Amino acid sequence: MKSVFNILPEQASTVASHVDAIYLFLIAISVVFTLLAAGLVIVFGVKFRRRPDGPAPEKPHEDSRLEMAAGAFLLVLLLVLFGWGAKVYFQNTRPPADAMEILVTGKQWMWKLQHPNGRREINTLHIPVGKPVQLTMTSEDVIHSFFIPAFRVKQDVLPGRYTRLWFQATKTGRYRLFCTEYCGTEHSMMGGWVNVMTAADYERWLSGEVAGAAQETPVQAGERLFTQLGCQTCHNAGSGALGPNLAGVFGHTVKLADGSEVIADEEYLRESILNPHAKLVAGFAPVMPVFKGIINEDQLLQLIAYIKSLSGASN
Amino acid sequence: MSETATIAATAEPKNYLTNRHTIQSWLFTVDHKRIAILYLISLTVFFLLGGAAAALFRLDLMTPQADLLQSETYNKLFTMHGIVMIFFFLVPSIPAVMGNFLVPVMIGAKDVAFPRLNLLSWYVFMAGGLIALGAIISGGVDTGWTFYTPYSSMYANSHVILAVAGAFIAGFSSIMTALNFIVTIQKMRAPGLTWFRLPLFIWAMYATSLVVILGTPVVAITLVMIFIERFFQFGLFDPALGGDPVLFQHLFWFYSHPAVYIMILPSMGVISEIVSCFSRRRLYGYTFVAFSSLAIAVIGFFVWGHHMFVSSQSAYAGLIFSFLTFFVAIPTAIKILNWIMTMYKGSISFDTPMLYAYGFLGLFTIGGLTGLFLSTMATDIHLHDTYFVVAHFHYVMVGGGVMGFLGALHFWWPKMTGRMYPEGWAKFAAIVIFIGFNLTFFPQFQLGYHGMPRRYHTYAEEFQILHVMSTAGASVLGAGYLIMAAYLGWSLFKGKRASANPWDARGLEWETTSPPPTENFLSTPTVTQEAYAYDKPSVTHVPPEEKRV
Ligand SMILES: [Cu+2]
Ligand SMILES: [Cu+2]
């Protein structure tokens, strides 16, 4: 771990050096302008200090071209910063298509994580080095925020919604994980470690320890829930089915009973499970039971993972 | 000499402080100057409370573990520090104390437009303040001053409703003061005092009042919404009740970003007065500075989303907010240029108010520049909700807001109290405060980039050294404030009597006695020149026998 007296902390993700480059540029600007302002007021203070018998100063010779020039110069400088910052931001927030998905649920005061093969962990995240990883995150209670300083990434985690965060680690090692949105009494304890491992170590870890105890992947768990909750009685490919067939739904446009259209994303699926009558699909009667209060956030994530798998969505 | 002595013995001239002495004459006063003093006393108490809370948790942060405080207490202390310092010190500070005292005097009026409303505003402020204190005494609030939902509305087990009610009520007092200032400035200027002869402090008060009137109702509604959800379980913000958790942040920052300008524009007005007085010349670019206050006030309403880059707000909305935030930096930067250019070829003296202006320029420049780190989207993602943000806004609000307030206090202290303070001690305290402030908050920038989240009671051990440095700095800062309290208190009783115009400044407030009579001027002054006529001799309306040296 780098000393806190280094200008830059550990860089352990693909985006870190891009963010740091802007940071160093900003520091350079700040040093120049601070020295300029401080230098001028000190020099003026000495040079134009009041002398007992000195002449009264003249009115300032004003020239609005000075303000214009300063304004124009700043505008250009700030546009460069804005553009650069926005470019890196957009690069850093778009996950690559082949990112491996890990499910994250935050609650007061812990992080629950689940890997694609079903392995779960709390407050520690094991990931392989050199592979893009996407977190799909939600909260069971208040707003939290998922922050890995060494990766320079952060994203709020909201109740009732899914937010995403992606990164690709570049170095094996242990890096701090923090919650950065104040969430109550033990907010400062809501953190842990990100353990970046070689691909082989990660595979070993994934299948490790609890060997024997059959592990369900989130998709399998979702499928089991789907059956247990009796979803397939209505949601099937049959012609008289009471509910829409869910194969191929995810990521596609759905026509609603009120004539509008929505894209079936995670948020829409979530809402349609918890409160099915809010956005009823055209051609179906509002007969589906409300699952709000019946299934928890983890199960919801699994159900959604299963529905996504029906569309061949990456998982 | 003997002549002066006889006057003092026979007829001490009556001023607003000495004309009546009863408690009622203070509590039921409608004199804007006495109301300013009432505010000054109450704000000093709040500042001490907020400072004491900070001292406690800063001490606790010396070690990574929880030792001095429990997490619950720690959270309540930083919440109290934020609520008290923002709603009950910084927002009212310069307007309610300096503005109340100076606006009528500076424009040659006898009082504000609505003197009774002015008194009411103090009572409303005190009611809000006492309710908020009630929340603290009865067990505290632990939501942070930002009251983020659904934590504040559904999950916190502390006295949220009381605290929210306190802030809500105090908001009305700001609105009353702002309304008073707008009407007073618009309608009651002395004959000949045209808009472009006004002191820039008046322009700043006008712009601030506009922001207060447009912004405060929004935060008031938002606070009521927390109450409705918390009390009636009516879903507004909590998704479990069908609400939207991010909506609160939009509403809250729609007020709270402009609130930064409520805290900083008045300071900019003060600095304009001080820099021009102690450089003995008209402020460079008067028109620009006057209009940039208004521009900042308006654009300031369209940048709130820069607090929400990681909140799940749309990336394209973020783009626009980032752009506008950069844009608002330009008039601010040019203002700094104007202050510096005023000194160029001036005749600069370093009395205590000027030291605070220097402090302001240094700290506010750093505060502004570090704001760029947070308006740049890529770096903000990393820095959001870390100590970098804490350091940045303390540089802006203390380095800008409090330095301006202290500069104003030292500049107009002779006018308000009729006494001088010991200049040597005052300079010493100003330097101690400047150094202490930097020692406290500079290490926090470094903490932030290294990932230390804000509002953390316990923290990773590698951060300890920087926290220790920060706490050490805070003790220097605290010592500076205490020295100031001591010599200002002393000067009230023992300070040298102040002349009408101890700084040989221009502007109407220096043309009447120190302290001014209740009606400010014995006869309404007629203005023939601008407030910065340093190339002309000073004007006085003080009767010759009352002039003191
Ligand atoms: Cu948290
Ligand atoms: Cu802001």
Short mmCIF file of N, CA and C and ligand atoms in Angstrom, two decimals, chain B residues 253 256-258 260 303-304 306-307, ligand 2:
data_model
loop_
_atom_site.label_atom_id
_atom_site.label_comp_id
_atom_site.label_asym_id
_atom_site.label_seq_id
_atom_site.Cartn_x
_atom_site.Cartn_y
_atom_site.Cartn_z
N TRP B 253 -30.67 19.96 -3.26
CA TRP B 253 -29.55 20.71 -3.83
C TRP B 253 -30.03 21.88 -4.67
N SER B 256 -29.71 24.05 -1.90
CA SER B 256 -28.46 24.06 -1.14
C SER B 256 -27.26 24.42 -1.98
N HIS B 257 -27.32 24.25 -3.31
CA HIS B 257 -26.21 24.83 -4.05
C HIS B 257 -26.29 26.36 -4.04
N PRO B 258 -27.45 26.94 -4.44
CA PRO B 258 -27.53 28.41 -4.32
C PRO B 258 -27.22 28.88 -2.90
N VAL B 260 -24.88 28.03 -1.15
CA VAL B 260 -23.45 28.32 -1.11
C VAL B 260 -23.23 29.78 -1.48
N VAL B 303 -27.03 24.46 -11.38
CA VAL B 303 -25.86 23.58 -11.29
C VAL B 303 -26.02 22.51 -10.22
N TRP B 304 -27.22 22.40 -9.63
CA TRP B 304 -27.34 21.54 -8.45
C TRP B 304 -26.92 20.09 -8.71
N HIS B 306 -24.44 18.84 -9.91
CA HIS B 306 -23.03 18.45 -9.72
C HIS B 306 -22.80 17.77 -8.39
N HIS B 307 -23.82 17.76 -7.53
CA HIS B 307 -23.70 17.00 -6.29
C HIS B 307 -24.13 15.56 -6.49
CU CU C 2 -23.13 22.83 -5.48
#
